[in-house]
Tab-separated table of N, CA and C and ligand atoms in Angstrom:
chain	number	residue	atom	x	y	z
A	235	MET	N	-85.578	52.511	68.789
A	235	MET	CA	-86.512	53.249	68.236
A	235	MET	C	-86.886	53.471	66.749
A	236	HIS	N	-88.513	53.414	66.617
A	236	HIS	CA	-88.697	54.001	65.185
A	236	HIS	C	-89.861	55.028	65.574
A	237	ALA	N	-89.584	55.637	64.028
A	237	ALA	CA	-90.712	56.868	63.848
A	237	ALA	C	-91.304	56.886	62.279
A	238	ILE	N	-92.270	57.522	62.374
A	238	ILE	CA	-92.611	57.706	61.015
A	238	ILE	C	-92.720	58.979	60.671
A	239	LEU	N	-91.851	59.635	59.322
A	239	LEU	CA	-91.518	61.283	59.435
A	239	LEU	C	-91.968	61.254	57.889
A	240	THR	N	-92.966	62.394	57.620
A	240	THR	CA	-93.406	62.795	56.796
A	240	THR	C	-93.021	64.340	55.844
A	241	LYS	N	-93.318	64.025	54.591
A	241	LYS	CA	-92.984	65.263	53.721
A	241	LYS	C	-93.840	65.502	52.783
A	242	GLN	N	-94.580	66.739	52.898
A	242	GLN	CA	-95.217	67.002	51.900
A	242	GLN	C	-94.984	67.747	50.345
A	243	PHE	N	-95.588	67.657	49.501
A	243	PHE	CA	-94.987	68.032	48.169
A	243	PHE	C	-96.446	68.916	47.461
A	244	ARG	N	-96.085	69.486	46.632
A	244	ARG	CA	-97.045	70.187	45.716
A	244	ARG	C	-96.932	70.219	44.292
A	245	PHE	N	-97.645	69.824	43.524
A	245	PHE	CA	-97.616	69.974	41.781
A	245	PHE	C	-98.655	70.508	41.466
A	246	GLU	N	-98.738	71.005	40.479
A	246	GLU	CA	-99.822	71.221	39.284
A	246	GLU	C	-99.939	70.355	38.275
A	247	ALA	N	-100.714	69.698	38.113
A	247	ALA	CA	-101.034	68.937	36.657
A	247	ALA	C	-102.018	69.104	35.754
A	248	ALA	N	-102.126	68.493	34.641
A	248	ALA	CA	-103.702	68.405	33.980
A	248	ALA	C	-103.769	66.910	33.894
A	249	HIS	N	-105.243	66.611	33.708
A	249	HIS	CA	-105.398	65.312	33.127
A	249	HIS	C	-106.933	65.369	33.037
A	250	GLN	N	-107.292	64.020	32.526
A	250	GLN	CA	-108.573	64.184	32.052
A	250	GLN	C	-109.082	62.582	31.990
A	251	LEU	N	-110.213	62.235	32.550
A	251	LEU	CA	-110.671	60.689	32.480
A	251	LEU	C	-111.344	60.514	31.608
A	252	PRO	N	-111.289	60.262	30.032
A	252	PRO	CA	-112.249	59.998	29.103
A	252	PRO	C	-113.456	59.231	29.309
A	253	ASN	N	-113.263	58.018	30.087
A	253	ASN	CA	-114.370	57.352	30.436
A	253	ASN	C	-115.779	57.836	31.242
A	254	HIS	N	-114.936	58.884	31.999
A	254	HIS	CA	-115.790	59.110	33.324
A	254	HIS	C	-117.205	59.673	32.857
A	255	ARG	N	-118.128	59.478	33.523
A	255	ARG	CA	-119.498	59.842	33.272
A	255	ARG	C	-119.787	61.454	33.496
A	256	GLY	N	-119.243	61.847	34.488
A	256	GLY	CA	-119.259	63.360	34.774
A	256	GLY	C	-118.064	64.381	34.107
A	257	LYS	N	-117.951	65.310	34.839
A	257	LYS	CA	-117.103	66.384	34.487
A	257	LYS	C	-115.668	66.076	34.333
A	258	CYS	N	-115.472	65.166	34.904
A	258	CYS	CA	-113.850	64.345	34.741
A	258	CYS	C	-113.318	64.137	33.734
A	259	ALA	N	-114.293	63.756	33.020
A	259	ALA	CA	-113.969	63.391	31.290
A	259	ALA	C	-113.320	64.657	30.441
A	260	ARG	N	-113.565	66.120	30.797
A	260	ARG	CA	-113.396	66.861	30.528
A	260	ARG	C	-111.566	67.072	30.879
A	261	LEU	N	-110.628	67.769	29.965
A	261	LEU	CA	-109.648	68.018	30.582
A	261	LEU	C	-109.720	69.170	31.514
A	262	HIS	N	-108.785	69.255	32.579
A	262	HIS	CA	-108.956	69.842	33.500
A	262	HIS	C	-107.993	69.647	34.456
A	263	GLY	N	-107.747	70.501	35.443
A	263	GLY	CA	-106.072	70.660	36.201
A	263	GLY	C	-106.446	70.475	37.781
A	264	HIS	N	-105.567	70.255	38.640
A	264	HIS	CA	-105.460	70.164	39.903
A	264	HIS	C	-104.102	70.535	40.499
A	265	SER	N	-104.221	71.250	41.673
A	265	SER	CA	-102.959	71.456	42.532
A	265	SER	C	-103.284	70.350	43.373
A	266	TYR	N	-102.224	68.905	43.037
A	266	TYR	CA	-102.091	68.204	44.154
A	266	TYR	C	-101.181	68.571	45.109
A	267	LEU	N	-101.339	67.520	46.252
A	267	LEU	CA	-100.710	67.680	47.527
A	267	LEU	C	-100.121	66.244	47.990
A	268	LEU	N	-98.753	65.606	47.665
A	268	LEU	CA	-98.389	64.507	47.890
A	268	LEU	C	-97.654	64.623	49.422
A	269	GLU	N	-97.937	63.594	49.967
A	269	GLU	CA	-97.465	63.268	51.479
A	269	GLU	C	-96.811	62.043	51.500
A	270	VAL	N	-95.366	61.952	51.240
A	270	VAL	CA	-94.583	60.835	51.520
A	270	VAL	C	-93.895	60.411	53.007
A	271	SER	N	-94.446	59.346	53.535
A	271	SER	CA	-94.112	58.923	54.904
A	271	SER	C	-92.973	57.983	54.776
A	272	VAL	N	-91.910	57.952	55.704
A	272	VAL	CA	-91.201	56.649	55.555
A	272	VAL	C	-91.242	56.443	57.338
A	273	ARG	N	-90.883	55.130	57.282
A	273	ARG	CA	-90.816	54.492	58.829
A	273	ARG	C	-89.428	54.062	58.705
A	274	GLY	N	-88.457	53.881	60.033
A	274	GLY	CA	-87.701	53.069	60.524
A	274	GLY	C	-86.782	53.721	61.423
A	275	PRO	N	-85.680	53.026	61.624
A	275	PRO	CA	-85.217	53.326	63.108
A	275	PRO	C	-84.756	54.763	63.384
A	276	ILE	N	-84.566	55.177	64.176
A	276	ILE	CA	-83.674	56.532	64.285
A	276	ILE	C	-82.311	56.262	64.270
A	277	GLN	N	-81.608	56.959	63.818
A	277	GLN	CA	-80.243	56.653	63.667
A	277	GLN	C	-79.649	57.177	65.176
A	278	PRO	N	-78.666	56.267	65.564
A	278	PRO	CA	-77.934	56.868	66.709
A	278	PRO	C	-76.433	56.731	66.252
A	279	ALA	N	-76.027	57.758	65.509
A	279	ALA	CA	-75.120	58.486	64.322
A	279	ALA	C	-74.502	59.432	65.134
A	280	ARG	N	-73.605	59.259	66.161
A	280	ARG	CA	-73.447	60.374	66.793
A	280	ARG	C	-72.422	61.151	66.134
A	281	GLY	N	-72.475	62.418	66.002
A	281	GLY	CA	-71.483	63.280	65.311
A	281	GLY	C	-72.052	63.295	63.836
A	282	GLN	N	-72.595	62.402	63.088
A	282	GLN	CA	-72.863	62.366	62.080
A	282	GLN	C	-74.140	63.698	61.564
A	283	SER	N	-74.082	63.803	60.154
A	283	SER	CA	-75.134	64.727	60.281
A	283	SER	C	-76.744	64.380	60.320
A	284	ASP	N	-77.242	62.858	60.051
A	284	ASP	CA	-78.155	62.294	60.194
A	284	ASP	C	-78.282	61.787	61.476
A	285	ASP	N	-77.653	62.199	62.804
A	285	ASP	CA	-78.032	61.762	64.082
A	285	ASP	C	-79.275	61.728	64.161
A	286	GLY	N	-79.883	60.928	65.269
A	286	GLY	CA	-81.243	61.223	65.537
A	286	GLY	C	-82.224	61.252	64.634
A	287	MET	N	-81.956	61.109	63.381
A	287	MET	CA	-82.771	61.204	62.111
A	287	MET	C	-83.273	59.550	61.715
A	288	VAL	N	-84.480	59.312	61.150
A	288	VAL	CA	-84.728	58.023	60.509
A	288	VAL	C	-84.030	58.339	59.027
A	289	ILE	N	-84.191	59.895	58.521
A	289	ILE	CA	-83.636	60.056	57.299
A	289	ILE	C	-83.699	61.330	57.139
A	290	ASP	N	-82.855	61.784	56.679
A	290	ASP	CA	-82.706	63.529	56.546
A	290	ASP	C	-83.674	63.882	55.416
A	291	LEU	N	-84.743	64.961	56.310
A	291	LEU	CA	-85.738	65.373	55.426
A	291	LEU	C	-84.904	66.029	53.862
A	292	GLU	N	-84.354	66.418	53.861
A	292	GLU	CA	-83.332	67.212	52.848
A	292	GLU	C	-83.423	66.005	51.706
A	293	GLN	N	-83.001	64.545	52.217
A	293	GLN	CA	-82.722	63.633	50.988
A	293	GLN	C	-84.104	63.290	50.590
A	294	ILE	N	-85.143	63.334	51.591
A	294	ILE	CA	-86.541	62.913	50.869
A	294	ILE	C	-87.015	63.742	49.866
A	295	LYS	N	-86.375	64.890	50.032
A	295	LYS	CA	-86.910	66.160	49.190
A	295	LYS	C	-86.322	65.817	47.687
A	296	GLU	N	-84.934	65.512	48.212
A	296	GLU	CA	-84.139	65.381	46.691
A	296	GLU	C	-84.483	64.270	45.721
A	297	VAL	N	-84.787	63.109	46.652
A	297	VAL	CA	-85.195	62.233	45.990
A	297	VAL	C	-86.729	62.105	45.260
A	298	VAL	N	-87.947	62.549	45.968
A	298	VAL	CA	-88.917	62.683	45.286
A	298	VAL	C	-89.074	63.891	44.466
A	299	ASN	N	-88.583	65.196	44.633
A	299	ASN	CA	-88.206	65.742	43.392
A	299	ASN	C	-87.718	65.422	42.601
A	300	GLU	N	-86.535	64.442	42.275
A	300	GLU	CA	-86.068	64.073	41.116
A	300	GLU	C	-86.828	62.974	40.348
A	301	ILE	N	-87.556	62.018	41.227
A	301	ILE	CA	-88.003	60.676	40.733
A	301	ILE	C	-89.700	61.103	40.294
A	302	LEU	N	-90.022	61.700	41.010
A	302	LEU	CA	-91.492	62.224	40.720
A	302	LEU	C	-91.861	63.449	40.105
A	303	ILE	N	-91.675	64.721	40.925
A	303	ILE	CA	-92.205	65.991	40.866
A	303	ILE	C	-91.716	66.482	39.718
A	304	ALA	N	-90.628	66.232	39.655
A	304	ALA	CA	-89.896	67.095	38.080
A	304	ALA	C	-90.802	66.199	36.893
A	305	ARG	N	-91.381	64.918	37.196
A	305	ARG	CA	-92.125	64.657	35.730
A	305	ARG	C	-93.590	64.638	35.664
A	306	VAL	N	-94.111	65.168	37.055
A	306	VAL	CA	-95.594	65.558	37.110
A	306	VAL	C	-95.893	66.938	36.729
A	307	ASP	N	-95.398	67.732	37.551
A	307	ASP	CA	-95.416	69.285	37.587
A	307	ASP	C	-95.454	70.067	36.442
A	308	HIS	N	-96.928	70.496	36.147
A	308	HIS	CA	-97.194	71.052	34.915
A	308	HIS	C	-97.041	70.266	33.847
A	309	TYR	N	-97.237	68.896	33.805
A	309	TYR	CA	-97.267	67.992	32.912
A	309	TYR	C	-98.788	67.666	32.855
A	310	ASN	N	-99.225	67.189	31.559
A	310	ASN	CA	-100.520	66.325	31.418
A	310	ASN	C	-100.470	64.807	32.191
A	311	LEU	N	-101.371	64.389	32.998
A	311	LEU	CA	-100.760	63.170	33.721
A	311	LEU	C	-101.110	61.849	32.650
A	312	ASN	N	-101.945	62.339	32.201
A	312	ASN	CA	-102.365	61.070	30.701
A	312	ASN	C	-100.809	60.832	29.983
A	313	ASP	N	-100.210	61.684	29.616
A	313	ASP	CA	-99.020	61.807	28.895
A	313	ASP	C	-97.994	61.070	29.668
A	314	VAL	N	-98.063	60.735	31.264
A	314	VAL	CA	-97.135	60.375	31.699
A	314	VAL	C	-97.184	59.077	32.129
A	315	LEU	N	-98.785	58.667	32.249
A	315	LEU	CA	-99.382	57.061	33.193
A	315	LEU	C	-99.564	56.519	31.516
A	316	SER	N	-99.501	55.166	31.845
A	316	SER	CA	-100.180	54.107	30.594
A	316	SER	C	-101.622	53.650	31.339
A	317	VAL	N	-101.781	54.144	32.328
A	317	VAL	CA	-103.207	53.744	32.756
A	317	VAL	C	-104.300	55.137	33.013
A	318	PRO	N	-105.426	54.820	33.224
A	318	PRO	CA	-106.146	56.184	33.633
A	318	PRO	C	-105.528	56.896	34.742
A	319	SER	N	-105.563	58.056	34.723
A	319	SER	CA	-104.755	58.752	35.542
A	319	SER	C	-105.635	59.268	36.634
A	320	THR	N	-106.330	58.540	37.284
A	320	THR	CA	-106.929	58.276	38.452
A	320	THR	C	-106.282	58.900	39.475
A	321	ALA	N	-106.711	59.514	41.006
A	321	ALA	CA	-105.768	59.434	42.264
A	321	ALA	C	-104.818	58.023	42.458
A	322	GLU	N	-105.975	56.746	42.321
A	322	GLU	CA	-105.525	55.676	42.753
A	322	GLU	C	-104.717	54.927	41.838
A	323	ASN	N	-104.315	55.191	40.590
A	323	ASN	CA	-103.230	54.866	39.718
A	323	ASN	C	-102.262	55.637	39.700
A	324	ILE	N	-102.354	57.023	40.194
A	324	ILE	CA	-101.419	58.105	40.210
A	324	ILE	C	-100.441	57.061	40.960
A	325	ILE	N	-101.035	57.465	42.474
A	325	ILE	CA	-100.413	56.989	43.666
A	325	ILE	C	-99.774	55.742	43.529
A	326	HIS	N	-100.224	54.462	43.107
A	326	HIS	CA	-99.667	53.362	42.869
A	326	HIS	C	-98.070	53.448	41.763
A	327	TRP	N	-98.280	54.263	40.727
A	327	TRP	CA	-97.466	54.487	39.975
A	327	TRP	C	-95.908	55.235	41.042
A	328	MET	N	-96.683	55.959	41.218
A	328	MET	CA	-95.204	56.876	42.577
A	328	MET	C	-94.799	55.863	43.194
A	329	TRP	N	-95.427	54.993	43.926
A	329	TRP	CA	-94.866	54.036	44.714
A	329	TRP	C	-93.714	53.170	43.886
A	330	ASP	N	-94.279	52.728	42.634
A	330	ASP	CA	-93.713	51.861	41.935
A	330	ASP	C	-92.460	52.530	41.456
A	331	GLU	N	-92.455	53.855	41.076
A	331	GLU	CA	-91.156	54.524	40.678
A	331	GLU	C	-90.135	54.548	41.759
A	332	LEU	N	-90.930	55.203	42.875
A	332	LEU	CA	-89.694	55.256	44.036
A	332	LEU	C	-89.247	53.906	44.468
A	333	GLU	N	-89.771	52.969	44.415
A	333	GLU	CA	-89.136	51.507	44.506
A	333	GLU	C	-88.318	51.100	43.595
A	334	GLN	N	-88.148	51.599	42.441
A	334	GLN	CA	-87.498	51.053	41.295
A	334	GLN	C	-86.232	51.901	40.980
A	335	GLN	N	-86.321	53.001	41.362
A	335	GLN	CA	-85.552	54.231	40.697
A	335	GLN	C	-84.695	54.160	42.262
A	336	ALA	N	-85.147	54.315	43.767
A	336	ALA	CA	-84.527	54.550	45.009
A	336	ALA	C	-84.844	53.272	45.629
A	337	PRO	N	-84.355	52.291	45.456
A	337	PRO	CA	-84.399	50.896	46.342
A	337	PRO	C	-84.240	51.210	47.729
A	338	GLU	N	-83.535	51.800	48.067
A	338	GLU	CA	-83.153	51.871	49.989
A	338	GLU	C	-83.745	53.006	50.247
A	339	PHE	N	-84.188	53.621	49.229
A	339	PHE	CA	-85.473	54.935	49.846
A	339	PHE	C	-86.494	54.249	50.003
A	340	GLY	N	-86.757	53.209	48.644
A	340	GLY	CA	-88.227	52.394	48.782
A	340	GLY	C	-88.676	51.649	49.908
A	341	ALA	N	-87.508	51.078	50.153
A	341	ALA	CA	-87.615	49.989	51.508
A	341	ALA	C	-88.164	50.901	52.880
A	342	LEU	N	-88.272	52.033	52.805
A	342	LEU	CA	-88.254	52.948	54.108
A	342	LEU	C	-90.201	53.686	53.888
A	343	LEU	N	-90.580	53.487	52.464
A	343	LEU	CA	-91.702	53.911	52.202
A	343	LEU	C	-93.029	53.057	53.163
A	344	TRP	N	-93.461	53.804	53.872
A	344	TRP	CA	-94.460	53.712	54.806
A	344	TRP	C	-95.935	53.741	54.607
A	345	ARG	N	-95.966	55.066	53.905
A	345	ARG	CA	-97.400	55.358	53.557
A	345	ARG	C	-97.315	56.757	52.238
A	346	MET	N	-98.182	56.483	51.433
A	346	MET	CA	-98.477	57.821	50.730
A	346	MET	C	-99.680	58.153	50.350
A	347	ARG	N	-100.085	59.432	50.609
A	347	ARG	CA	-101.124	60.171	50.373
A	347	ARG	C	-100.962	61.172	49.070
A	348	LEU	N	-102.169	61.155	48.802
A	348	LEU	CA	-102.041	62.170	47.229
A	348	LEU	C	-103.756	62.837	47.495
A	349	TRP	N	-103.621	64.607	47.693
A	349	TRP	CA	-104.928	65.236	47.674
A	349	TRP	C	-105.144	65.291	46.186
A	350	GLU	N	-106.538	65.353	45.641
A	350	GLU	CA	-106.445	65.466	44.249
A	350	GLU	C	-107.144	66.785	44.665
A	351	THR	N	-107.997	67.010	45.194
A	351	THR	CA	-108.759	68.169	45.551
A	351	THR	C	-108.686	68.440	47.215
A	352	ALA	N	-109.025	69.758	47.908
A	352	ALA	CA	-109.281	70.016	49.292
A	352	ALA	C	-109.993	68.963	49.899
A	353	SER	N	-111.019	68.268	49.246
A	353	SER	CA	-111.655	67.568	49.995
A	353	SER	C	-111.443	65.850	49.581
A	354	GLY	N	-110.541	65.475	48.793
A	354	GLY	CA	-110.675	64.167	48.748
A	354	GLY	C	-108.921	63.453	48.275
A	355	TYR	N	-108.841	62.790	49.088
A	355	TYR	CA	-107.218	62.215	48.902
A	355	TYR	C	-107.453	60.559	48.682
A	356	VAL	N	-106.322	59.915	48.270
A	356	VAL	CA	-106.088	58.529	48.444
A	356	VAL	C	-105.087	58.219	49.054
A	357	GLU	N	-105.007	57.057	49.354
A	357	GLU	CA	-103.707	56.644	50.651
A	357	GLU	C	-103.289	55.579	50.334
A	358	ILE	N	-102.080	54.778	50.030
A	358	ILE	CA	-101.596	53.488	50.179
A	358	ILE	C	-100.766	53.278	51.116
A	359	SER	N	-100.572	52.289	51.776
A	359	SER	CA	-99.843	52.089	52.870
A	359	SER	C	-98.610	50.823	52.309
A	360	ARG	N	-97.636	50.528	53.224
A	360	ARG	CA	-96.900	49.288	52.783
A	360	ARG	C	-97.658	48.137	53.103
A	361	ALA	N	-98.603	48.221	54.120
A	361	ALA	CA	-99.566	46.964	54.532
A	361	ALA	C	-100.459	46.622	53.010
A	362	GLU	N	-100.979	48.028	52.639
A	362	GLU	CA	-102.147	47.843	51.361
A	362	GLU	C	-101.046	47.288	49.950
A	363	ARG	N	-99.882	47.483	50.023
A	363	ARG	CA	-98.959	47.143	48.792
A	363	ARG	C	-98.311	45.810	48.975
A	364	GLU	N	-98.279	45.296	50.167
A	364	GLU	CA	-98.001	43.663	50.688
A	364	GLU	C	-98.937	43.025	50.364
A	365	ALA	N	-100.477	43.344	50.685
A	365	ALA	CA	-101.775	42.790	50.279
A	365	ALA	C	-102.060	42.566	48.944
A	366	GLN	N	-101.814	43.012	48.027
A	366	GLN	CA	-101.976	43.196	46.881
A	366	GLN	C	-101.652	41.986	46.066
A	367	PRO	N	-102.542	41.095	45.286
A	367	PRO	CA	-102.370	39.963	44.294
A	367	PRO	C	-101.246	40.111	43.609
B	579	LIG	N1	-112.163	57.168	42.901
B	579	LIG	C1	-112.200	58.126	42.154
B	579	LIG	N2	-112.779	59.007	41.802
B	579	LIG	C2	-112.357	60.265	41.202
B	579	LIG	C3	-111.285	60.691	40.618
B	579	LIG	C4	-110.262	59.598	41.351
B	579	LIG	O1	-109.369	59.757	40.967
B	579	LIG	N3	-110.737	58.480	41.762
B	579	LIG	N4	-111.253	61.362	40.084
B	579	LIG	C5	-112.185	62.476	39.568
B	579	LIG	C6	-111.947	63.770	38.685
B	579	LIG	O2	-110.600	64.008	38.786
B	579	LIG	C7	-112.420	65.161	39.925
B	579	LIG	O3	-111.553	66.326	39.221
B	579	LIG	C8	-112.040	65.040	40.975
B	579	LIG	O4	-113.471	64.768	41.451
B	579	LIG	P1	-114.325	65.820	42.503
B	579	LIG	O5	-113.989	65.208	43.915
B	579	LIG	O6	-115.672	65.341	42.451
B	579	LIG	O7	-113.800	67.171	42.376
B	579	LIG	P2	-115.009	68.472	42.832
B	579	LIG	O8	-113.980	69.709	42.209
B	579	LIG	O9	-115.822	68.277	42.364
B	579	LIG	O10	-114.867	68.421	44.654
B	579	LIG	P3	-115.249	69.171	45.753
B	579	LIG	O11	-114.840	69.671	46.641
B	579	LIG	O12	-116.409	68.252	46.053
B	579	LIG	O13	-115.850	70.122	44.829
B	579	LIG	C9	-113.498	62.144	39.849
B	579	LIG	N5	-113.766	61.047	40.682
B	580	ZN	ZN1	-109.570	65.444	38.123
């Protein structure tokens, strides 16, 4: 049996979209909410710590905090990314980083969702990534 498991992360960051026609051309900040979902088989690992789990939520927390959150929390995202810091570009950069720096974990990634404001989010999925040119 498989399951999809999701963990939420929050971080604060500044950013600016210099070419934006509206207010986002100005330096401003967001309280971002990141949702990381993994999909995989539920481990029948009797007697072991991860028995009955796809992956330990603690492990998701360690990987995502180290590879992503530590690099974006209270930073200016324009200094972190080499492309415009739109939600779309941020979420693809995050997926890339997890795949490159934690390949085993990256192979489990199923969906990532980034809330930029309380009313707007971007989402990418494995299908979305695999459909890319
Ligand atoms: N496709 C995208 N459009 C916009 C992005 C983006 O990342 N992708 N980003 C912005 C700005 O960063 C802006 O801060 C967010 O815009 P908006 O949702 O309009 O923010 P509000 O605070 O005004 O949200 P309300 O809930 O509507 O008050 C702009 N566009
Ligand atoms: Zn913004």
